[in-house]
Amino acid sequence: MAQEENCRAPDGPTAPGKSRAPGRSPAPEKLPVPEHSTIGRVVAVMSGKGGVGKSTVAALLAATLARDGHRVGVLDADITGPSIPRLFGVKAMAAPVGFGIIPARTPSGIQIMSLNLLLPREDDPVIWRGPLISGAVRQFWTDVVWGDLDYLVVDLPPGTGDAPLTVLQSLPVDGIVFVTSPQDLAAMVVRKAVRMARLLKVPIAGLVENMTSFRCPECGRETPVFGARRAGELFASLDLRVLGSLPLDPALSELGDRGDIERYEAPFLRAVPSLLDGLTRAEATAETHGPARAETTAETHGPARAETTAEMTKGRCLER
Amino acid sequence: MAQEENCRAPDGPTAPGKSRAPGRSPAPEKLPVPEHSTIGRVVAVMSGKGGVGKSTVAALLAATLARDGHRVGVLDADITGPSIPRLFGVKAMAAPVGFGIIPARTPSGIQIMSLNLLLPREDDPVIWRGPLISGAVRQFWTDVVWGDLDYLVVDLPPGTGDAPLTVLQSLPVDGIVFVTSPQDLAAMVVRKAVRMARLLKVPIAGLVENMTSFRCPECGRETPVFGARRAGELFASLDLRVLGSLPLDPALSELGDRGDIERYEAPFLRAVPSLLDGLTRAEATAETHGPARAETTAETHGPARAETTAEMTKGRCLER
């Protein structure tokens, strides 16, 4: 079996949104910016592997950006296993109006759209095949009244199937934040997703290593439950910058379960906006000098240096 | 949006395989038993949620059945994020022959088929939309030379999309083993999958609670990292039998990473064959007395009693 039979890389670089640099023609596959919205930068959170904390990282990233004063939205592209409303404690249904759907709002003002906001019960199954799943993802971009956003965070489902493919092909994604756990097995699947992003020429901001270790509340001993941290090694061939790490923290799990994810802080995620700026600049350079240069730029922020930063910037629960 | 627009429940009860009771006509959607194989019982391992240990439980179930002298196969239906070959340490490619594909064999003789056994590199991405994913799942049933198996364990991907739908609609699944973690968030998504199985009238053998707690190797303190165990409560409305639990065990994670999953023992999984027998009997009764009766049978094995059993039968690493 061929392995990209169904996959078409976009013809050109990522298409610009309304608020982007003029003079670049949009690639034909990309959807236009929705009529009633202005969307600054689009950042996708992806893994390939399930259960490594994509939704948690997406929610923490959105909360970090909102805390820094940005206008933020979260598009939950995990149509069959949506976690975003739960993490933010949002139970209100999204409101359909004449010209689109009004997203729900979290306590700190983040706008969210998720299939679970359209269901009468949060555990109603959505038994859909691929074309409907892709259609819902596209509708969440086109028909949702996002308003004016600085950042739209897109939470992807596991795998490299319909929803991730639709997001990377149809939405003007400025950069991807990958999430992995320290297991070799997880890393193997995450590498598939990284290679998918490279094939589709979508820029990558970096990698978050989640569930790195557990600190015993009794004796303080740290155990690397899923194996030693070695993202640098496991992703070395792919030149990914490690943005930071999150521990296996019962507090984080509990905040997520009770819809208080906005109270957890992962300061290393504050670096994402400047990284996205860098990716856009690299892409602009690439348009003049060809794609090779952009990859070289990514290499200069190699994993070795970032790991040190990560050690200093682990996630923690906000005391407020 | 309607939530089962694309989903058609089979018209009749699960179709029998070659080796089943005669006199029942197969439902039209079910695929016939492959030409060169005899497959006894088909058990699907499902969750809806990613990363809760579906593949680990599928592998442990297969290893348990093989240890008890059964002939076992594992069909890895997670086409875009396959973990099965890694867990069993299998690197050989599957061998296409004139009349089908010969599956790979694990050290203990379990036959496995996975998309990763068809790829030159295990981290090659499979960027496929739904129809191709469903096609691959069907081919793994129809075109693989399974030979004579007592049990075929099917490892499902997360979600309630193409691959799970194809397995539950097209394969003669005798029973499903669900896997969850103690997080409320995970349970909410797993309930979606349970309700999908009920809608499609596929019988459920029970639920495995994974990653229930972590025991500090220094001081022995057990911490419920993902929250207190309360599967009984979270799944109470769905009348699911809790089969047992697995701790958050670095030994299990390490065995999986180095392909030695067959060395870990989860004795509670030995109950699965008799549970599947019970489901088939209940189904046969249901054919005479209608579906209500079968559900009542399932209810008599309520979660309360099973939990006690689970406490006694946690997983452990085999000393051999």
XYZ file of C-alpha atoms in Angstrom:
640
model
C 0.000 0.000 0.000
C 1.257 3.476 -0.775
C 1.347 5.653 2.267
C 0.319 9.063 1.022
C -2.199 7.973 -1.575
C -4.773 10.373 -0.251
C -2.534 13.233 0.714
C -1.779 16.258 -1.350
C 0.780 18.746 -0.113
C -0.269 22.364 -0.655
C 1.251 23.874 -3.775
C 2.714 26.878 -2.036
C 3.587 28.088 1.439
C 0.930 28.620 4.109
C -1.660 31.076 2.874
C -1.899 34.391 4.674
C -4.982 35.364 6.648
C -6.670 38.762 6.428
C -4.283 40.340 8.880
C -1.113 39.014 7.312
C 1.491 40.507 5.044
C -0.074 41.530 1.732
C 1.185 40.452 -1.653
C 1.165 36.676 -1.028
C -1.374 34.719 -2.995
C -3.270 32.152 -0.949
C -2.719 28.490 -1.813
C -5.931 27.170 -3.339
C -6.627 24.572 -0.612
C -6.659 27.062 2.262
C -10.004 28.338 3.483
C -10.442 32.118 3.537
C -10.580 33.926 6.872
C -14.188 33.754 8.138
C -16.363 36.699 7.147
C -17.096 38.095 10.608
C -13.644 37.511 12.114
C -10.059 38.667 12.049
C -7.682 35.942 13.109
C -4.074 36.845 13.829
C -2.007 33.699 14.186
C -3.163 30.096 14.033
C -1.260 27.575 16.144
C -2.080 23.862 16.019
C -1.364 21.504 18.913
C -0.657 18.044 17.554
C 0.798 14.725 18.564
C -0.261 11.771 16.455
C -0.382 9.799 19.729
C -3.469 9.856 21.918
C -3.484 10.640 25.614
C -0.175 12.463 25.808
C -1.856 15.728 26.777
C -2.550 17.587 23.532
C -5.758 19.123 24.877
C -4.091 20.022 28.173
C -1.229 21.755 26.346
C -3.684 23.489 23.978
C -5.690 24.742 26.959
C -2.569 25.839 28.866
C -1.257 27.633 25.779
C -4.564 29.461 25.319
C -4.633 30.399 29.027
C -1.025 31.625 28.887
C -1.725 33.817 25.855
C -4.927 35.196 27.428
C -3.068 35.941 30.690
C -0.587 37.972 28.640
C -3.436 40.128 27.302
C -4.065 38.494 23.947
C -7.499 37.768 22.503
C -7.602 33.995 22.179
C -9.852 31.308 20.727
C -9.629 27.518 20.859
C -10.946 25.395 17.986
C -11.428 21.825 19.210
C -10.759 19.743 16.089
C -11.109 16.495 18.041
C -14.637 15.873 16.796
C -15.136 12.367 18.203
C -13.226 12.813 21.494
C -13.488 16.481 22.457
C -11.892 17.521 25.774
C -11.695 21.320 25.545
C -15.086 22.312 27.099
C -14.457 19.987 30.090
C -10.974 21.372 30.751
C -12.322 24.938 30.847
C -15.471 24.011 32.767
C -17.697 25.318 29.977
C -21.157 23.769 29.853
C -23.101 26.383 27.871
C -24.094 25.303 24.392
C -22.714 27.247 21.433
C -25.389 29.590 20.066
C -26.372 29.406 16.401
C -27.332 32.851 15.061
C -28.404 33.942 11.573
C -24.908 34.272 10.159
C -23.010 31.616 12.086
C -22.327 30.067 15.478
C -21.324 32.139 18.526
C -18.579 30.296 20.434
C -18.737 29.759 24.211
C -16.581 31.800 26.596
C -14.351 30.575 29.420
C -14.135 32.455 32.760
C -11.061 34.373 31.531
C -12.699 35.242 28.189
C -11.203 32.619 25.877
C -13.612 31.746 23.077
C -14.047 28.049 22.480
C -15.771 25.951 19.876
C -16.119 22.195 20.219
C -18.498 19.574 18.939
C -19.438 18.878 22.546
C -20.952 22.395 22.680
C -23.479 21.252 20.081
C -24.539 18.052 21.853
C -27.389 17.755 24.364
C -25.199 15.452 26.529
C -21.416 15.622 26.696
C -21.138 11.827 26.454
C -23.314 11.514 23.354
C -21.216 9.657 20.776
C -20.472 11.240 17.425
C -20.311 8.237 15.111
C -19.094 9.897 11.967
C -16.987 8.805 9.071
C -14.186 10.966 7.664
C -16.009 13.357 5.310
C -18.386 14.506 8.079
C -15.481 14.924 10.497
C -13.590 17.062 7.975
C -16.756 19.040 7.258
C -17.203 19.850 10.954
C -13.590 21.033 11.240
C -14.030 23.307 8.237
C -17.313 24.637 9.646
C -15.617 25.454 12.954
C -13.301 27.705 10.971
C -15.766 29.173 8.474
C -19.114 29.376 10.293
C -18.020 30.297 13.826
C -18.174 33.994 14.678
C -14.710 34.211 16.251
C -14.629 38.009 16.163
C -11.173 39.578 16.415
C -8.587 37.164 17.719
C -4.850 37.530 18.167
C -4.410 33.762 18.403
C -6.502 30.754 17.474
C -5.264 27.534 19.100
C -6.397 24.387 17.263
C -6.511 21.178 19.303
C -6.032 18.195 16.990
C -7.174 14.611 17.570
C -4.679 11.712 17.575
C -3.606 10.091 14.331
C -2.737 11.394 10.894
C -6.201 10.944 9.382
C -9.059 13.185 8.310
C -9.144 15.883 11.001
C -5.379 16.554 11.215
C -5.106 16.446 7.434
C -7.994 18.907 7.020
C -6.528 21.308 9.592
C -3.037 21.254 8.076
C -4.298 21.497 4.504
C -7.255 23.858 4.836
C -6.447 26.196 7.731
C -3.654 28.803 7.509
C -1.614 27.257 10.339
C 1.375 29.426 11.298
C 3.039 26.835 13.467
C 2.547 23.521 15.250
C 3.308 22.735 18.879
C 3.917 18.982 19.202
C 3.268 17.072 22.401
C 4.870 13.780 23.414
C 5.358 11.658 26.497
C 8.774 10.137 27.299
C 7.763 6.641 26.120
C 9.691 5.396 23.079
C 6.395 4.003 21.824
C 4.732 7.433 22.003
C 7.727 9.104 20.386
C 7.559 6.670 17.463
C 3.948 7.673 16.759
C 4.664 11.382 17.322
C 7.487 11.186 14.769
C 4.892 10.036 12.215
C 2.911 13.228 12.849
C 6.051 15.402 12.663
C 6.925 13.854 9.327
C 3.345 14.479 8.156
C 3.718 18.190 9.030
C 7.024 18.351 7.149
C 5.448 16.671 4.096
C 2.633 19.232 4.163
C 5.183 22.041 4.662
C 3.553 23.403 7.820
C 6.127 25.067 10.119
C 6.792 23.593 13.585
C 7.266 25.805 16.658
C 8.570 22.990 18.863
C 7.841 20.080 21.167
C 6.417 19.840 24.690
C 7.420 16.800 26.719
C 4.519 15.861 28.985
C 4.277 13.491 31.978
C 8.045 13.536 32.405
C 8.162 12.458 36.040
C 6.145 12.005 39.187
C 7.186 13.507 42.494
C 6.022 11.472 45.488
C 4.092 13.741 47.859
C 5.341 11.627 50.806
C 9.103 11.446 50.323
C 9.734 13.822 47.407
C 11.382 11.190 45.222
C 10.983 11.883 41.494
C 10.288 8.830 39.330
C 10.352 8.929 35.524
C 7.197 6.798 35.277
C 7.225 6.577 31.480
C 11.000 6.277 31.175
C 13.865 8.748 31.181
C 13.418 12.024 29.339
C 15.150 11.791 26.023
C 13.083 13.788 23.573
C 16.314 15.389 22.360
C 17.561 11.952 21.344
C 14.249 10.519 20.043
C 13.589 13.573 17.895
C 17.217 14.376 17.038
C 16.823 13.371 13.404
C 13.885 15.770 13.083
C 15.575 18.864 14.569
C 12.778 19.804 16.944
C 13.213 22.464 19.587
C 12.051 21.225 23.011
C 9.900 24.083 24.380
C 9.556 22.726 27.898
C 8.163 19.944 29.991
C 5.229 19.179 32.242
C 5.388 16.714 35.131
C 2.872 13.956 35.858
C 1.087 16.196 38.335
C -2.110 15.127 40.140
C -2.902 18.848 40.602
C -2.976 19.366 36.825
C -5.160 16.296 36.357
C -7.549 17.480 39.063
C -7.767 21.054 37.696
C -8.594 19.581 34.297
C -11.283 17.312 35.724
C -12.988 20.175 37.536
C -12.738 22.633 34.624
C -10.147 24.889 36.235
C -7.305 24.394 33.794
C -6.843 28.185 33.561
C -5.420 28.106 37.101
C -2.359 26.070 36.066
C 0.677 27.877 34.713
C 3.243 26.595 32.234
C 5.481 29.669 31.796
C 7.568 28.122 29.037
C 4.547 28.462 26.722
C 5.011 32.262 26.814
C 7.769 31.725 24.246
C 5.277 30.526 21.624
C 4.306 33.966 20.159
C 7.904 34.944 19.408
C 8.566 31.490 17.987
C 5.584 31.897 15.666
C 6.926 35.298 14.600
C 10.245 33.616 13.834
C 8.539 30.907 11.776
C 6.677 33.483 9.720
C 9.896 35.377 9.101
C 11.669 32.159 8.138
C 8.817 31.379 5.774
C 9.014 34.820 4.203
C 12.751 34.258 3.732
C 12.013 30.848 2.272
C 9.769 32.444 -0.327
C 12.744 34.409 -1.597
C 15.507 31.887 -1.040
C 13.687 28.542 -1.266
C 12.699 26.104 1.469
C 16.213 24.962 2.433
C 16.960 28.221 4.268
C 13.868 27.981 6.481
C 14.894 24.537 7.697
C 18.371 25.841 8.502
C 16.853 28.597 10.628
C 14.937 25.975 12.577
C 18.139 24.042 13.139
C 19.898 26.957 14.810
C 17.482 26.645 17.756
C 18.538 22.995 18.289
C 17.179 20.844 21.108
C 20.308 20.869 23.303
C 20.029 24.490 24.422
C 16.226 24.432 24.826
C 16.365 21.484 27.257
C 18.195 23.613 29.804
C 15.490 26.223 29.571
C 12.877 23.518 29.965
C 14.406 22.377 33.253
C 13.838 25.863 34.638
C 10.312 26.281 33.367
C 8.204 23.342 34.390
C 4.459 23.760 34.836
C 2.993 24.618 38.215
C -0.342 25.390 39.823
C -1.037 29.101 40.227
C -1.690 30.246 43.766
C -4.420 32.774 43.210
C -25.822 18.622 13.334
C -27.207 15.134 13.660
C -24.906 12.826 15.495
C -25.348 9.498 13.784
C -25.911 10.723 10.274
C -23.337 8.357 8.885
C -23.939 5.421 11.159
C -26.145 2.477 10.452
C -26.709 -0.127 13.126
C -26.595 -3.681 11.792
C -30.016 -5.082 11.055
C -29.562 -8.235 13.093
C -27.396 -9.612 15.837
C -23.678 -10.229 15.345
C -23.081 -12.628 12.501
C -21.521 -15.978 13.362
C -18.089 -16.960 12.077
C -17.291 -20.299 10.469
C -16.785 -22.055 13.790
C -19.954 -20.776 15.442
C -23.350 -22.251 16.074
C -25.035 -23.082 12.775
C -28.485 -21.927 11.761
C -27.907 -18.169 12.153
C -27.800 -16.160 8.949
C -25.047 -13.539 8.786
C -26.138 -9.883 8.834
C -25.397 -8.395 5.403
C -22.850 -5.835 6.685
C -20.559 -8.394 8.316
C -17.577 -9.621 6.329
C -17.366 -13.401 5.858
C -14.646 -15.317 7.689
C -11.470 -15.154 5.572
C -11.001 -18.031 3.140
C -7.828 -19.532 4.578
C -8.696 -19.052 8.251
C -10.919 -20.299 11.048
C -11.459 -17.657 13.675
C -13.076 -18.646 16.965
C -13.970 -15.566 18.942
C -13.326 -11.935 18.072
C -12.727 -9.540 20.957
C -12.267 -5.813 20.354
C -10.320 -3.594 22.773
C -11.771 -0.092 22.649
C -11.790 3.161 24.549
C -12.761 6.212 22.560
C -10.051 8.051 24.519
C -6.440 7.965 23.368
C -3.483 7.033 25.527
C -5.360 5.122 28.227
C -3.631 1.859 27.327
C -5.848 0.161 24.744
C -2.878 -1.363 22.935
C -1.269 -2.426 26.208
C -4.479 -4.143 27.336
C -4.939 -5.725 23.883
C -1.374 -7.066 24.017
C -1.746 -8.297 27.616
C -5.046 -9.984 26.750
C -3.454 -11.736 23.753
C -0.478 -12.821 25.875
C -2.795 -14.107 28.632
C -4.829 -16.147 26.157
C -1.679 -17.546 24.496
C -0.227 -18.467 27.909
C -3.392 -20.452 28.578
C -2.784 -22.502 25.430
C -5.047 -20.728 22.963
C -4.130 -19.869 19.393
C -4.235 -16.076 19.258
C -3.993 -13.295 16.704
C -3.927 -9.516 17.104
C -5.386 -7.253 14.412
C -4.044 -3.726 14.901
C -6.898 -1.530 13.647
C -5.070 1.647 14.660
C -3.935 2.388 11.127
C -2.425 5.845 11.703
C -0.971 5.221 15.189
C -0.122 1.517 15.418
C 1.551 0.311 18.635
C 1.186 -3.479 18.506
C 4.427 -4.457 16.699
C 6.486 -2.273 19.069
C 4.900 -3.748 22.198
C 5.710 -7.286 21.051
C 9.166 -6.381 19.725
C 8.245 -7.540 16.220
C 10.266 -5.951 13.441
C 9.784 -8.442 10.596
C 7.618 -7.203 7.751
C 4.386 -9.031 7.010
C 4.860 -11.288 3.953
C 2.528 -10.946 0.976
C 1.943 -14.312 -0.710
C -0.212 -15.254 -3.691
C -3.454 -15.558 -1.772
C -2.998 -13.000 1.003
C -0.655 -11.611 3.633
C 1.131 -13.822 6.182
C 1.046 -12.085 9.588
C 4.161 -11.707 11.755
C 4.727 -13.889 14.847
C 5.683 -12.835 18.347
C 8.167 -14.851 20.464
C 5.285 -16.766 22.088
C 3.593 -17.479 18.750
C 0.901 -14.785 18.656
C 0.144 -13.762 15.094
C -0.004 -10.033 14.533
C -0.990 -7.797 11.674
C -0.437 -4.050 11.740
C 0.026 -1.327 9.183
C 3.499 -0.761 10.632
C 4.436 -4.250 9.366
C 3.899 -2.959 5.835
C 6.007 0.187 6.184
C 9.728 0.434 5.407
C 10.201 2.618 8.555
C 8.052 2.382 11.670
C 7.774 6.168 11.895
C 6.603 6.651 8.310
C 3.319 8.559 8.517
C 0.160 7.104 7.033
C -1.718 10.188 5.877
C -4.988 8.631 4.901
C -8.569 9.789 4.885
C -11.406 7.615 6.193
C -12.224 5.381 3.218
C -8.613 4.178 2.937
C -8.434 3.594 6.702
C -11.625 1.529 6.610
C -10.337 -0.351 3.583
C -7.147 -1.304 5.405
C -9.098 -2.559 8.423
C -11.281 -4.711 6.189
C -8.210 -6.042 4.358
C -6.603 -7.009 7.656
C -9.621 -9.229 8.235
C -10.151 -10.545 4.703
C -6.707 -10.756 3.110
C -4.566 -11.848 6.062
C -3.870 -15.562 6.321
C -4.696 -15.910 10.009
C -4.890 -19.713 9.895
C -6.786 -21.363 12.738
C -7.261 -19.036 15.685
C -9.170 -19.500 18.922
C -9.170 -15.749 19.552
C -8.583 -12.664 17.446
C -7.962 -9.551 19.530
C -8.682 -6.310 17.645
C -6.913 -3.176 18.906
C -9.001 -0.119 18.017
C -7.774 3.451 17.601
C -9.215 6.317 19.720
C -12.420 8.043 18.679
C -15.707 6.856 17.256
C -14.826 7.452 13.607
C -14.006 5.296 10.598
C -11.858 2.502 12.017
C -13.968 1.741 15.138
C -17.153 1.996 13.083
C -15.796 -0.377 10.435
C -14.666 -2.909 13.062
C -17.973 -2.857 14.941
C -20.071 -2.929 11.764
C -18.080 -5.256 9.513
C -16.306 -7.717 11.816
C -18.196 -10.363 13.815
C -17.149 -8.974 17.196
C -18.232 -11.249 20.072
C -17.439 -8.774 22.806
C -15.650 -5.535 23.617
C -13.187 -4.914 26.436
C -13.227 -1.198 27.259
C -10.237 0.612 28.737
C -10.324 3.824 30.758
C -8.121 5.812 33.095
C -9.507 7.222 36.360
C -9.779 10.786 34.994
C -13.341 12.099 34.727
C -12.335 13.618 31.400
C -11.261 10.228 30.054
C -14.401 8.552 31.415
C -16.590 11.100 29.607
C -14.983 10.219 26.265
C -15.022 6.476 27.027
C -18.761 6.706 27.747
C -19.228 8.001 24.195
C -17.592 4.832 22.874
C -19.658 2.605 25.186
C -22.819 4.256 23.941
C -21.630 3.762 20.354
C -21.221 0.020 21.021
C -24.707 -0.127 22.529
C -26.165 1.704 19.501
C -24.484 -0.798 17.191
C -25.666 -3.690 19.420
C -22.194 -5.131 19.960
C -21.934 -6.944 23.340
C -19.537 -5.617 26.000
C -17.409 -7.951 28.139
C -16.373 -5.265 30.615
C -14.041 -2.441 31.527
C -10.363 -2.312 32.523
C -9.290 0.617 34.654
C -5.720 1.526 33.743
C -3.119 3.787 35.435
C -5.055 3.656 38.697
C -2.200 4.575 41.012
C 1.538 4.937 41.306
C 3.533 3.270 44.061
C 6.660 5.197 45.023
C 9.676 2.893 44.789
C 11.321 4.851 47.649
C 8.664 4.954 50.378
C 5.906 2.685 49.032
C 3.229 5.373 49.143
C 0.480 4.852 46.573
C -0.772 8.005 44.832
C -3.855 8.068 42.605
C -2.104 10.259 40.008
C -5.155 10.632 37.759
C -7.674 10.872 40.602
C -9.414 8.343 42.820
C -10.701 5.132 41.236
C -14.376 5.476 40.628
C -15.133 3.627 37.419
C -18.071 2.007 39.220
C -19.573 5.460 39.723
C -18.605 7.004 36.362
C -19.970 4.047 34.425
C -22.843 3.201 36.768
C -25.495 4.372 34.321
C -24.024 2.075 31.682
C -23.918 -1.104 33.804
C -20.376 -2.074 32.954
C -18.575 -4.868 34.766
C -15.123 -3.749 35.950
C -12.779 -6.594 34.935
C -9.748 -5.383 36.823
C -7.178 -2.649 37.079
C -3.597 -1.936 36.125
C -1.343 0.395 38.092
C 0.803 3.178 36.628
C 3.814 0.885 36.594
C 7.202 1.923 35.154
C 7.966 -1.793 34.665
C 4.987 -2.152 32.313
C 5.973 0.975 30.404
C 9.560 -0.283 30.092
C 8.527 -3.775 28.948
C 6.335 -2.145 26.306
C 9.132 0.109 25.111
C 11.560 -2.778 24.726
C 9.031 -5.128 23.067
C 8.723 -7.504 26.028
C 5.055 -6.962 26.844
C 4.522 -10.752 26.926
C 6.506 -10.847 30.191
C 3.862 -8.844 32.106
C 0.928 -10.650 33.628
C -2.578 -9.314 34.245
C -4.332 -12.415 35.643
C -7.774 -10.801 35.714
C -7.798 -10.962 31.903
C -8.071 -14.780 32.178
C -11.779 -14.196 32.849
C -12.345 -12.846 29.339
C -13.007 -16.207 27.554
C -15.799 -17.213 29.938
C -17.252 -13.705 29.741
C -17.319 -13.964 25.957
C -19.045 -17.358 26.264
C -21.620 -15.705 28.519
C -22.177 -12.902 26.011
C -22.756 -15.373 23.218
C -25.228 -17.322 25.369
C -27.004 -14.084 26.300
C -27.151 -13.180 22.634
C -28.607 -16.559 21.743
C -31.242 -16.031 24.448
C -31.857 -12.536 23.102
C -32.607 -13.989 19.694
C -35.512 -15.871 21.219
C -36.642 -13.354 23.813
C -35.619 -10.025 22.304
C -32.773 -7.677 23.262
C -34.116 -6.584 26.664
C -33.240 -9.935 28.222
C -29.593 -9.774 27.147
C -29.150 -6.423 28.842
C -30.635 -7.814 32.031
C -28.118 -10.653 31.962
C -25.315 -8.119 31.698
C -26.741 -6.239 34.648
C -26.542 -9.246 36.968
C -22.736 -8.993 36.859
C -22.884 -5.404 38.186
C -19.788 -3.325 38.906
C -19.945 -3.508 42.705
C -18.933 -7.154 43.015
C -16.353 -7.038 40.223
C -14.433 -4.213 41.902
C -13.555 -6.457 44.801
C -12.192 -9.050 42.418
C -10.211 -6.354 40.654
C -8.505 -5.359 43.897
C -7.157 -8.881 44.188
C -5.979 -9.231 40.619
C -3.814 -6.285 39.661
C -1.225 -6.683 36.924
C 2.362 -7.652 37.727
C 5.627 -8.373 35.983
C 6.267 -12.095 35.514
C 9.441 -13.396 37.073
C 10.619 -15.805 34.421
